[in-house]
Coordinates of C-alpha atoms in Angstrom, one line a residue:
Chain F
M1 CA -48.4 -9.1 -31.5
L2 CA -47.0 -9.5 -28.1
L3 CA -46.7 -6.4 -26.1
S4 CA -43.6 -5.8 -24.1
K5 CA -44.1 -7.5 -20.7
N6 CA -44.4 -5.2 -17.7
S7 CA -44.0 -5.9 -14.1
A8 CA -45.8 -3.9 -11.5
L9 CA -43.7 -3.0 -8.6
E10 CA -45.1 -1.5 -5.4
S11 CA -42.9 0.6 -3.3
K12 CA -43.0 1.0 0.5
D13 CA -44.9 4.2 0.2
N14 CA -47.5 2.5 -1.9
E15 CA -46.6 3.9 -5.3
I16 CA -47.0 1.5 -8.1
F17 CA -44.6 1.5 -11.0
E18 CA -44.9 -0.3 -14.2
V19 CA -41.6 -1.3 -15.4
E20 CA -40.6 -3.3 -18.4
E21 CA -39.8 -6.7 -17.3
S22 CA -36.4 -6.8 -18.9
I23 CA -35.5 -3.8 -16.8
A24 CA -37.1 -5.0 -13.6
I25 CA -35.0 -8.2 -13.6
Q26 CA -31.8 -6.2 -13.7
S27 CA -32.5 -6.1 -10.0
E28 CA -31.3 -9.5 -8.8
L29 CA -33.7 -9.3 -5.9
I30 CA -36.7 -8.9 -8.1
K31 CA -35.5 -11.5 -10.5
T32 CA -35.1 -14.0 -7.7
M33 CA -38.5 -13.1 -6.2
T34 CA -40.3 -13.5 -9.5
T35 CA -38.6 -16.8 -10.1
M36 CA -39.5 -18.1 -6.7
V37 CA -43.0 -16.8 -6.5
N38 CA -44.2 -17.6 -10.0
S39 CA -42.1 -19.6 -12.3
K40 CA -44.4 -19.2 -15.2
A41 CA -45.6 -16.0 -16.8
Y42 CA -45.4 -13.0 -14.6
V43 CA -47.0 -10.4 -16.6
N44 CA -48.9 -7.6 -15.0
E45 CA -48.8 -9.2 -11.6
R46 CA -48.4 -7.2 -8.5
N47 CA -46.3 -9.9 -7.1
Q48 CA -44.0 -8.3 -4.6
M49 CA -43.6 -5.5 -2.1
V50 CA -40.5 -3.4 -2.9
P51 CA -39.9 -1.4 0.2
E52 CA -38.0 1.4 -1.4
A53 CA -39.0 5.0 -1.7
R54 CA -36.7 5.5 -4.6
C55 CA -38.0 2.7 -6.8
R56 CA -39.0 5.1 -9.6
K57 CA -35.5 6.4 -9.8
Q58 CA -34.2 2.9 -10.2
A59 CA -36.6 2.2 -13.0
N60 CA -35.7 5.4 -14.7
Y61 CA -32.0 4.6 -14.4
H62 CA -32.5 1.5 -16.4
V63 CA -34.8 2.8 -19.0
E64 CA -32.4 5.6 -19.7
Q65 CA -29.4 3.3 -19.6
N66 CA -31.0 1.0 -22.1
N67 CA -31.8 3.8 -24.4
K68 CA -28.3 5.2 -24.5
I69 CA -26.3 3.1 -26.8
V70 CA -23.5 5.5 -27.5
D71 CA -20.8 5.3 -24.8
E72 CA -20.2 9.1 -24.6
E73 CA -23.9 9.8 -24.1
L74 CA -24.1 7.2 -21.5
S75 CA -21.2 8.4 -19.5
D76 CA -22.5 12.0 -19.7
W77 CA -25.9 10.9 -18.6
E78 CA -24.4 8.9 -15.8
S79 CA -22.4 11.8 -14.5
K80 CA -25.5 13.9 -14.3
F81 CA -27.5 11.0 -12.8
F82 CA -25.0 10.8 -9.9
E83 CA -24.7 14.5 -9.3
V84 CA -26.7 14.3 -6.2
D85 CA -26.1 15.3 -2.6
M86 CA -24.9 13.0 0.1
D87 CA -28.4 12.2 1.4
D88 CA -29.7 11.2 -2.0
L89 CA -26.5 9.3 -2.8
H90 CA -26.9 7.3 0.4
E91 CA -30.5 6.4 -0.5
L92 CA -29.4 5.4 -3.9
F93 CA -26.7 3.2 -2.3
M94 CA -29.1 1.5 0.0
A95 CA -31.6 1.0 -2.8
A96 CA -29.1 -0.4 -5.2
N97 CA -27.8 -2.7 -2.5
Y98 CA -31.2 -3.9 -1.5
L99 CA -32.5 -4.4 -5.0
E100 CA -29.1 -5.9 -6.0
I101 CA -28.7 -3.9 -9.2
E102 CA -25.0 -4.4 -10.1
S103 CA -24.6 -1.6 -12.5
L104 CA -26.2 0.9 -10.2
L105 CA -24.1 -0.3 -7.3
N106 CA -21.0 0.1 -9.4
G107 CA -22.0 3.6 -10.3
V108 CA -22.7 4.6 -6.7
T109 CA -19.6 3.0 -5.3
K110 CA -17.5 4.9 -7.8
R111 CA -19.3 8.2 -7.0
V112 CA -18.8 7.7 -3.2
G113 CA -15.1 7.1 -3.9
D114 CA -15.0 10.3 -5.9
F115 CA -16.4 12.2 -3.0
I116 CA -13.8 10.7 -0.7
K117 CA -10.9 11.6 -3.1
A118 CA -12.2 15.1 -3.4
C119 CA -11.8 15.7 0.3
K120 CA -8.7 17.6 1.1
N121 CA -7.8 15.7 4.2
V122 CA -9.0 13.2 6.7
E123 CA -11.0 15.7 8.8
V124 CA -13.0 16.7 5.7
I125 CA -13.7 13.1 5.0
R126 CA -15.1 12.7 8.5
Q127 CA -17.2 15.8 8.2
T128 CA -18.6 14.9 4.8
F129 CA -19.6 11.4 5.9
G130 CA -20.5 12.2 9.5
I131 CA -17.9 9.9 10.9
N132 CA -16.5 10.1 14.4
N133 CA -12.8 9.9 15.1
D134 CA -12.6 6.9 17.4
F135 CA -8.9 6.5 17.5
A136 CA -7.1 6.5 20.9
A137 CA -5.3 9.7 21.5
Q138 CA -1.8 8.2 21.0
Q139 CA -2.7 6.5 17.8
E140 CA -4.3 9.6 16.5
E141 CA -1.1 11.5 17.3
E142 CA 1.1 9.0 15.5
I143 CA -1.1 9.1 12.4
R144 CA -1.1 12.9 12.4
K145 CA 2.7 13.0 12.7
L146 CA 3.1 10.9 9.6
N147 CA 0.6 13.0 7.6
S148 CA 3.2 15.0 5.9
W149 CA 4.9 11.8 4.6
N150 CA 1.7 11.1 2.8
H151 CA 1.8 14.4 1.0
I152 CA 5.3 14.9 -0.1
Chain L
M1 CA -16.8 -9.6 -9.5
A2 CA -17.1 -9.0 -5.8
I3 CA -20.4 -7.0 -5.9
K4 CA -22.1 -9.9 -7.7
C5 CA -21.0 -12.3 -4.9
I6 CA -22.5 -10.0 -2.2
A7 CA -25.6 -9.7 -4.2
R8 CA -25.9 -13.5 -4.5
L9 CA -25.5 -14.0 -0.8
R10 CA -28.2 -11.5 -0.2
S11 CA -30.6 -13.2 -2.7
R12 CA -30.5 -16.4 -0.7
R13 CA -31.9 -14.6 2.2
V14 CA -34.4 -12.7 0.1
V15 CA -37.1 -15.3 -0.1
Q16 CA -37.5 -15.4 3.6
D17 CA -37.1 -11.7 4.0
Q18 CA -39.4 -10.5 1.3
L19 CA -42.2 -9.5 3.7
Q20 CA -40.0 -8.1 6.4
T21 CA -39.5 -4.5 6.9
P22 CA -36.3 -2.9 5.6
N23 CA -33.4 -2.3 7.9
E24 CA -33.7 0.6 10.3
V25 CA -31.0 2.6 8.6
E26 CA -33.2 3.1 5.5
A27 CA -36.2 3.9 7.6
E28 CA -34.5 6.8 9.4
G29 CA -34.6 10.1 7.8
G30 CA -31.4 11.7 6.7
C31 CA -28.0 10.4 5.9
C32 CA -26.3 7.7 7.9
W33 CA -23.0 7.1 6.3
A34 CA -21.4 6.2 9.6
N35 CA -23.6 3.1 9.7
L36 CA -22.9 2.1 6.1
P37 CA -22.9 -1.7 6.0
Q38 CA -19.4 -3.1 6.1
E39 CA -19.6 -4.9 2.8
L40 CA -20.6 -1.7 1.0
L41 CA -17.8 0.3 2.7
W42 CA -15.5 -2.5 1.7
E43 CA -16.5 -2.1 -2.0
V44 CA -15.9 1.7 -1.9
L45 CA -12.5 1.4 -0.3
L46 CA -11.5 -1.5 -2.5
R47 CA -12.3 0.5 -5.6
I48 CA -10.2 3.4 -4.3
E49 CA -7.3 1.1 -3.5
E50 CA -7.4 -0.4 -7.0
S51 CA -7.7 2.8 -8.9
E52 CA -5.2 4.9 -6.9
S53 CA -2.3 2.5 -7.3
I54 CA 0.6 5.0 -8.0
W55 CA 1.7 8.1 -6.1
P56 CA 0.7 10.8 -5.5
Q57 CA -2.8 9.4 -5.9
R58 CA -2.0 6.6 -3.5
K59 CA -2.2 9.1 -0.7
H60 CA -6.0 8.7 -0.8
V61 CA -5.6 5.1 0.4
V62 CA -3.5 6.3 3.3
A63 CA -6.0 9.0 4.1
C64 CA -8.9 6.5 4.3
A65 CA -6.8 4.5 6.8
G66 CA -6.8 7.6 9.0
V67 CA -10.5 8.3 9.1
C68 CA -11.6 5.9 11.9
R69 CA -11.0 2.4 13.2
S70 CA -13.3 0.5 11.0
W71 CA -12.0 2.2 7.8
R72 CA -8.5 1.5 9.0
F73 CA -9.3 -2.1 9.6
I74 CA -10.7 -2.5 6.1
I75 CA -7.8 -0.8 4.4
Q76 CA -5.4 -3.0 6.3
Q77 CA -7.2 -6.1 4.9
I78 CA -7.2 -4.7 1.4
V79 CA -3.7 -3.4 1.0
K80 CA -1.2 -6.1 0.2
L81 CA 2.4 -6.2 1.3
P82 CA 4.9 -4.7 -1.1
Q83 CA 6.4 -8.1 -1.7
L84 CA 3.1 -9.2 -3.2
S85 CA 1.8 -6.0 -4.8
G86 CA 5.0 -4.2 -5.7
K87 CA 3.5 -1.1 -4.2
L88 CA 4.6 1.1 -1.3
T89 CA 1.6 2.5 0.5
F90 CA 2.1 3.3 4.2
P91 CA 5.1 4.7 6.0
I92 CA 5.7 1.2 7.4
S93 CA 6.1 -0.1 3.9
V94 CA 9.7 1.2 4.0
K95 CA 10.4 -1.5 6.6
Q96 CA 8.8 -4.3 4.6
P97 CA 10.5 -6.5 2.0
G98 CA 10.4 -5.3 -1.5
P99 CA 8.7 -7.0 -4.5
K100 CA 9.5 -10.5 -5.3
D101 CA 9.1 -10.3 -9.0
S102 CA 11.1 -7.3 -10.0
L103 CA 13.4 -4.5 -8.8
L104 CA 11.7 -1.4 -7.4
Q105 CA 13.3 1.7 -8.9
C106 CA 14.2 4.5 -6.6
F107 CA 16.6 7.4 -6.7
I108 CA 18.7 9.3 -4.1
K109 CA 19.4 13.0 -4.2
R110 CA 22.4 14.3 -2.3
N111 CA 22.6 17.8 -0.7
R112 CA 26.3 18.3 0.0
S113 CA 25.9 21.5 1.9
T114 CA 23.5 20.1 4.5
Q115 CA 25.0 16.6 4.3
T116 CA 21.5 15.2 3.7
Y117 CA 20.4 12.5 1.4
Y118 CA 16.8 12.1 0.1
L119 CA 15.4 8.8 -1.1
Y120 CA 12.5 8.8 -3.6
L121 CA 10.4 6.2 -5.2
G122 CA 10.7 6.6 -9.0
L123 CA 7.4 7.3 -10.6
T124 CA 8.6 7.4 -14.2
N125 CA 11.2 5.5 -16.1
S126 CA 13.5 8.5 -16.2
A127 CA 15.7 8.6 -13.1
L128 CA 16.5 12.2 -13.8
S129 CA 13.0 13.5 -13.5
D130 CA 11.8 15.3 -10.4
G131 CA 8.7 13.1 -10.2
G132 CA 9.4 10.9 -7.2
K133 CA 7.5 10.0 -4.1
F134 CA 9.6 10.9 -1.0
L135 CA 10.4 7.9 1.2
L136 CA 13.2 8.6 3.6
A137 CA 15.8 11.2 4.4
A138 CA 19.2 10.8 6.1
R139 CA 21.5 13.3 7.7
K140 CA 25.1 12.8 8.6
C141 CA 26.2 13.5 12.1
R142 CA 29.9 13.2 12.8
R143 CA 30.9 12.2 16.2
P144 CA 34.4 11.8 17.9
T145 CA 34.7 8.0 17.3
C146 CA 32.1 7.3 14.7
T147 CA 29.7 8.8 12.2
D148 CA 25.9 8.4 12.3
Y149 CA 23.4 8.8 9.6
I150 CA 20.0 9.5 11.2
I151 CA 17.3 8.2 8.9
S152 CA 13.8 9.8 9.1
L153 CA 10.4 9.5 7.5
L154 CA 10.3 13.3 7.3
A155 CA 12.4 15.3 5.0
E156 CA 13.5 17.9 7.4
D157 CA 12.9 16.5 10.9
F158 CA 15.6 14.2 12.3
S159 CA 14.5 14.1 15.9
K160 CA 14.6 10.8 17.6
G161 CA 12.1 9.3 20.0
T162 CA 9.2 10.0 17.7
N163 CA 7.4 7.6 15.3
T164 CA 8.9 9.5 12.4
Y165 CA 12.5 8.3 13.3
A166 CA 13.2 5.3 11.1
G167 CA 16.6 4.3 12.4
R168 CA 20.3 5.0 11.8
L169 CA 23.5 3.9 10.1
R170 CA 26.6 4.0 12.3
S171 CA 30.1 3.7 10.9
N172 CA 33.2 2.8 12.9
F173 CA 36.1 5.2 13.1
L174 CA 37.8 3.9 10.0
G175 CA 34.6 3.8 7.9
T176 CA 35.1 0.1 7.2
K177 CA 32.3 -1.4 9.2
F178 CA 28.8 -0.2 9.6
T179 CA 25.7 -1.2 11.6
V180 CA 22.2 -0.5 10.6
F181 CA 19.9 0.1 13.5
D182 CA 16.1 -0.1 13.3
G183 CA 14.4 2.7 15.1
Q184 CA 11.6 0.5 16.2
S185 CA 12.3 -2.4 18.4
P186 CA 10.8 -5.7 17.0
Q187 CA 10.2 -6.9 20.5
A188 CA 7.9 -3.9 21.1
G189 CA 6.2 -4.8 17.9
A190 CA 5.8 -8.4 18.9
K191 CA 4.3 -7.5 22.3
M192 CA 1.9 -5.2 20.7
G193 CA 0.9 -7.8 18.2
K194 CA -1.4 -9.4 20.6
S195 CA -4.3 -7.0 20.5
R196 CA -5.5 -5.9 17.1
S197 CA -6.1 -2.2 18.0
S198 CA -2.5 -1.7 19.1
R199 CA -1.2 -3.5 16.0
L200 CA -3.1 -1.1 13.9
A201 CA -1.0 1.7 15.3
N202 CA 2.5 2.4 14.0
L203 CA 5.1 0.5 15.9
R204 CA 5.7 2.3 19.1
Q205 CA 8.9 4.2 19.3
V206 CA 11.6 3.1 21.6
S207 CA 14.5 5.3 22.9
P208 CA 17.4 5.5 20.5
S209 CA 19.7 3.7 23.0
S210 CA 17.7 0.5 22.4
N211 CA 17.8 0.7 18.6
Y212 CA 17.9 -2.7 17.2
P213 CA 21.0 -3.8 15.1
M214 CA 19.4 -5.2 12.0
A215 CA 22.4 -5.5 9.7
H216 CA 26.2 -5.2 9.6
I217 CA 28.1 -4.0 6.5
S218 CA 31.8 -4.3 6.0
Y219 CA 34.1 -3.1 3.3
E220 CA 37.5 -4.5 2.4
L221 CA 40.1 -4.0 -0.3
N222 CA 40.4 -6.8 -2.8
M223 CA 43.6 -8.4 -3.8
L224 CA 44.5 -5.5 -6.0
G225 CA 44.3 -3.1 -3.1
S226 CA 43.0 0.3 -3.9
R227 CA 43.4 -0.2 -7.6
G228 CA 40.6 -2.7 -7.7
P229 CA 37.0 -2.6 -6.7
R230 CA 36.3 -3.0 -3.1
R231 CA 34.6 -5.9 -1.5
M232 CA 31.3 -5.5 0.3
Q233 CA 29.5 -7.8 2.6
C234 CA 26.2 -7.2 4.3
N235 CA 24.9 -9.5 7.1
M236 CA 21.2 -9.1 7.3
N237 CA 20.4 -10.2 10.9
T238 CA 16.6 -10.1 10.5
I239 CA 16.3 -11.9 7.2
P240 CA 16.7 -15.7 7.1
A241 CA 19.0 -17.0 4.4
T242 CA 16.2 -19.4 3.4
S243 CA 14.0 -16.4 2.3
I244 CA 15.7 -16.4 -1.1
A245 CA 15.3 -20.1 -1.7
P246 CA 12.5 -20.9 -4.2
G247 CA 9.5 -21.7 -2.2
G248 CA 11.6 -21.0 0.9
L249 CA 10.6 -19.4 4.1
D250 CA 9.5 -15.8 3.7
P251 CA 10.4 -13.5 6.5
T252 CA 6.8 -12.8 6.9
T253 CA 5.1 -16.2 6.7
Q254 CA 6.0 -16.8 10.3
A255 CA 4.2 -13.8 11.4
E256 CA 0.8 -12.8 10.1
L257 CA 0.9 -11.1 6.7
N258 CA 0.1 -7.8 8.4
P259 CA 1.1 -4.7 6.4
Y260 CA 1.5 -2.9 9.7
Q261 CA 4.2 -5.1 11.0
S262 CA 7.7 -4.4 9.8
T263 CA 9.7 -7.4 10.9
P264 CA 8.9 -11.0 11.7
T265 CA 8.7 -11.8 15.3
S266 CA 9.6 -15.5 15.5
F267 CA 12.8 -15.2 13.5
L268 CA 13.9 -12.3 15.6
S269 CA 13.5 -14.2 18.8
K270 CA 16.5 -16.2 17.8
S271 CA 18.6 -13.3 16.5
A272 CA 17.5 -10.8 19.1
S273 CA 20.3 -11.7 21.4
M274 CA 23.0 -11.3 18.7
E275 CA 25.2 -8.3 19.2
N276 CA 28.0 -8.8 16.7
S277 CA 28.2 -9.7 13.1
V278 CA 30.5 -12.7 13.2
S279 CA 28.0 -15.3 14.0
D280 CA 25.2 -13.9 11.8
Q281 CA 25.6 -16.5 9.1
K282 CA 25.6 -19.4 11.6
N283 CA 22.3 -18.1 12.9
G284 CA 20.8 -18.3 9.4
G285 CA 20.9 -14.7 8.5
L286 CA 21.1 -13.7 4.8
V287 CA 24.5 -12.6 3.6
L288 CA 24.8 -10.3 0.6
I289 CA 28.0 -9.6 -1.3
N290 CA 28.8 -7.3 -4.1
K291 CA 29.0 -8.8 -7.6
A292 CA 32.5 -8.7 -8.8
P293 CA 33.0 -6.4 -11.8
R294 CA 34.9 -7.6 -14.8
W295 CA 38.0 -5.9 -16.1
H296 CA 37.4 -4.5 -19.6
E297 CA 40.7 -4.6 -21.4
Q298 CA 39.8 -2.2 -24.2
L299 CA 38.1 0.3 -21.9
Q300 CA 40.7 -0.2 -19.2
C301 CA 38.1 -0.1 -16.5
W302 CA 36.0 -2.4 -14.2
C303 CA 32.5 -3.0 -15.6
L304 CA 29.2 -4.2 -14.3
N305 CA 26.0 -4.4 -16.3
F306 CA 23.6 -2.0 -14.6
H307 CA 21.0 -2.4 -17.4
G308 CA 21.0 1.3 -18.2
R309 CA 20.3 2.4 -14.6
V310 CA 23.8 3.7 -13.9
T311 CA 25.5 6.0 -16.3
I312 CA 28.5 7.5 -14.5
A313 CA 31.5 5.4 -13.4
S314 CA 32.1 5.6 -9.7
V315 CA 33.8 3.4 -7.0
K316 CA 30.5 3.8 -5.1
N317 CA 28.5 1.9 -7.7
F318 CA 27.7 -1.7 -6.8
Q319 CA 25.3 -4.6 -7.2
L320 CA 24.5 -7.0 -4.3
V321 CA 23.6 -10.6 -4.7
A322 CA 23.1 -13.4 -2.1
S323 CA 26.4 -15.0 -1.1
P324 CA 26.8 -18.6 -2.0
E325 CA 27.6 -19.2 1.6
N326 CA 23.9 -18.9 2.3
G327 CA 23.3 -22.3 0.8
P328 CA 23.9 -24.5 -2.2
A329 CA 24.5 -22.2 -5.2
G330 CA 21.5 -21.9 -7.5
P331 CA 19.7 -19.4 -9.8
E332 CA 18.6 -17.3 -6.8
H333 CA 22.3 -16.3 -6.3
E334 CA 22.3 -14.6 -9.7
K335 CA 19.5 -12.3 -8.9
I336 CA 20.5 -8.7 -8.1
I337 CA 18.9 -7.8 -4.8
L338 CA 20.3 -4.2 -4.6
Q339 CA 21.8 -2.0 -7.2
F340 CA 23.2 1.5 -6.7
G341 CA 25.0 3.9 -8.9
K342 CA 25.6 7.4 -10.1
V343 CA 23.6 9.1 -12.8
G344 CA 24.3 12.8 -12.1
K345 CA 26.5 15.1 -10.0
D346 CA 24.3 14.5 -6.9
L347 CA 21.9 12.0 -8.2
F348 CA 22.0 8.2 -7.8
T349 CA 19.7 5.4 -8.7
M350 CA 18.8 2.7 -6.2
D351 CA 17.0 -0.4 -7.2
Y352 CA 16.0 -3.1 -4.7
R353 CA 13.9 -6.1 -4.3
Y354 CA 12.8 -8.8 -1.9
P355 CA 13.9 -9.8 0.7
I356 CA 15.3 -6.5 1.8
S357 CA 13.3 -3.4 2.6
V358 CA 13.8 0.1 1.1
F359 CA 15.0 1.2 4.5
Q360 CA 17.7 -1.5 4.6
A361 CA 18.6 -0.7 0.9
F362 CA 18.9 3.0 1.7
A363 CA 21.2 2.4 4.7
I364 CA 23.4 0.1 2.7
C365 CA 23.8 2.8 0.0
L366 CA 24.6 5.4 2.6
S367 CA 27.5 3.2 3.7
S368 CA 28.8 3.3 0.1
F369 CA 28.9 7.1 0.3
E370 CA 30.6 7.0 3.6
T371 CA 33.3 4.4 3.3
R372 CA 36.7 5.5 2.2
I373 CA 37.9 2.1 1.1
A374 CA 39.4 2.1 -2.4
C375 CA 38.6 5.8 -2.9
E376 CA 41.5 7.6 -4.6

């Protein structure tokens, strides 16, 4: 009986994860790599470097996602999964982007949007995301004057 | 799906990159949102714009445009003009042509004691509900030889010389002829159009004395005198007559489709020198006239079909269509471009569409309040 195929993925900090192949290839990056490197069987091969410290988290994401068939459970689980602070969210974002995992990217993008919408005003958005106000003084003044139009 | 496209683009690079070190951002400790790759920021902002499509949630889109220059640039690319999306997003949207496909429903509240009128975008189907997005306010100022309605983007601030001043409607002494002035000079907008950063700013304010006359409205009695409905004509200086032709020239195709520009620059270069209304038509400006009501013998009154949007008879009620003088008569002359009418003691509906803007529509409706033609 054929065992479920596993891929071994090594992360940048030299941790090795064994991940079910069907989950590993949810990452477009890994899928492409495995296709390019070895077009035949790719079982149990340490065949790529995955320079991501959060690789385990990605693997877990998919395992859990595949286990949750019921929509309600899934969305509950997803909300908990994304209840992370800004730093972790940023790492997730970078990881999802690098590994090209569409479903994870969707989840992170939505969560970042939720953060933005939760900000009371523009200044809070800037503080939350560490962004500098680089508008010229006059433009900033014009934007500020029309702020109240935005909120009536 | 956009994220897939980005992913595919990346995967083409992956084979070469697989042994390279990750980009420095990830190597750094701590959060670096300010350096978020543009394509990722784009996805975040795109998702917000798509999900927050109606007011008051749409304020989040405007807020994002106020964070910093790169966010503003992306939002500017994402948000479509009202004529394409049917949505009003930024303050400048009030100066941009309305949706092509359907009438945008608004309502006007009148405050008689302060002689102020408030224009709202309707959020629900019921015109009588309080749920509206504020767009513009107008306050009447009587002068010795004329009357002015100052139009502002703020509900209680009618000061001129600021970027919240939208323009004004001026009536002649008799209340038969009106001029709509745009508070921002299109020439100033055109000059600023050269550099992107200045285009991102709201159009710079010019002094009220150089307000630009963008439309002329006139009222006349019809053949029946004051017993019959009045005749209205609006000469829209800044809108080419060809804008209503099927596949005809949009006001905005000649300029970039920039949601931050209110009026086209190239058309205006012709009409900028116009001072009076007589030659508007010859210069190719759109002319609007009111649809003639029919006399209903049994009800003994003049009737127009307002499709349920107007419920109280009033001489102020009207529907504007493109005048056949604009060009050969066709189906486009049947389309209602602006409709206005009474639904309550101080409550009126105003529905408008392309090619006029909500500012122009509002100003035309204000003239209907002001004129004394055919009022008993």
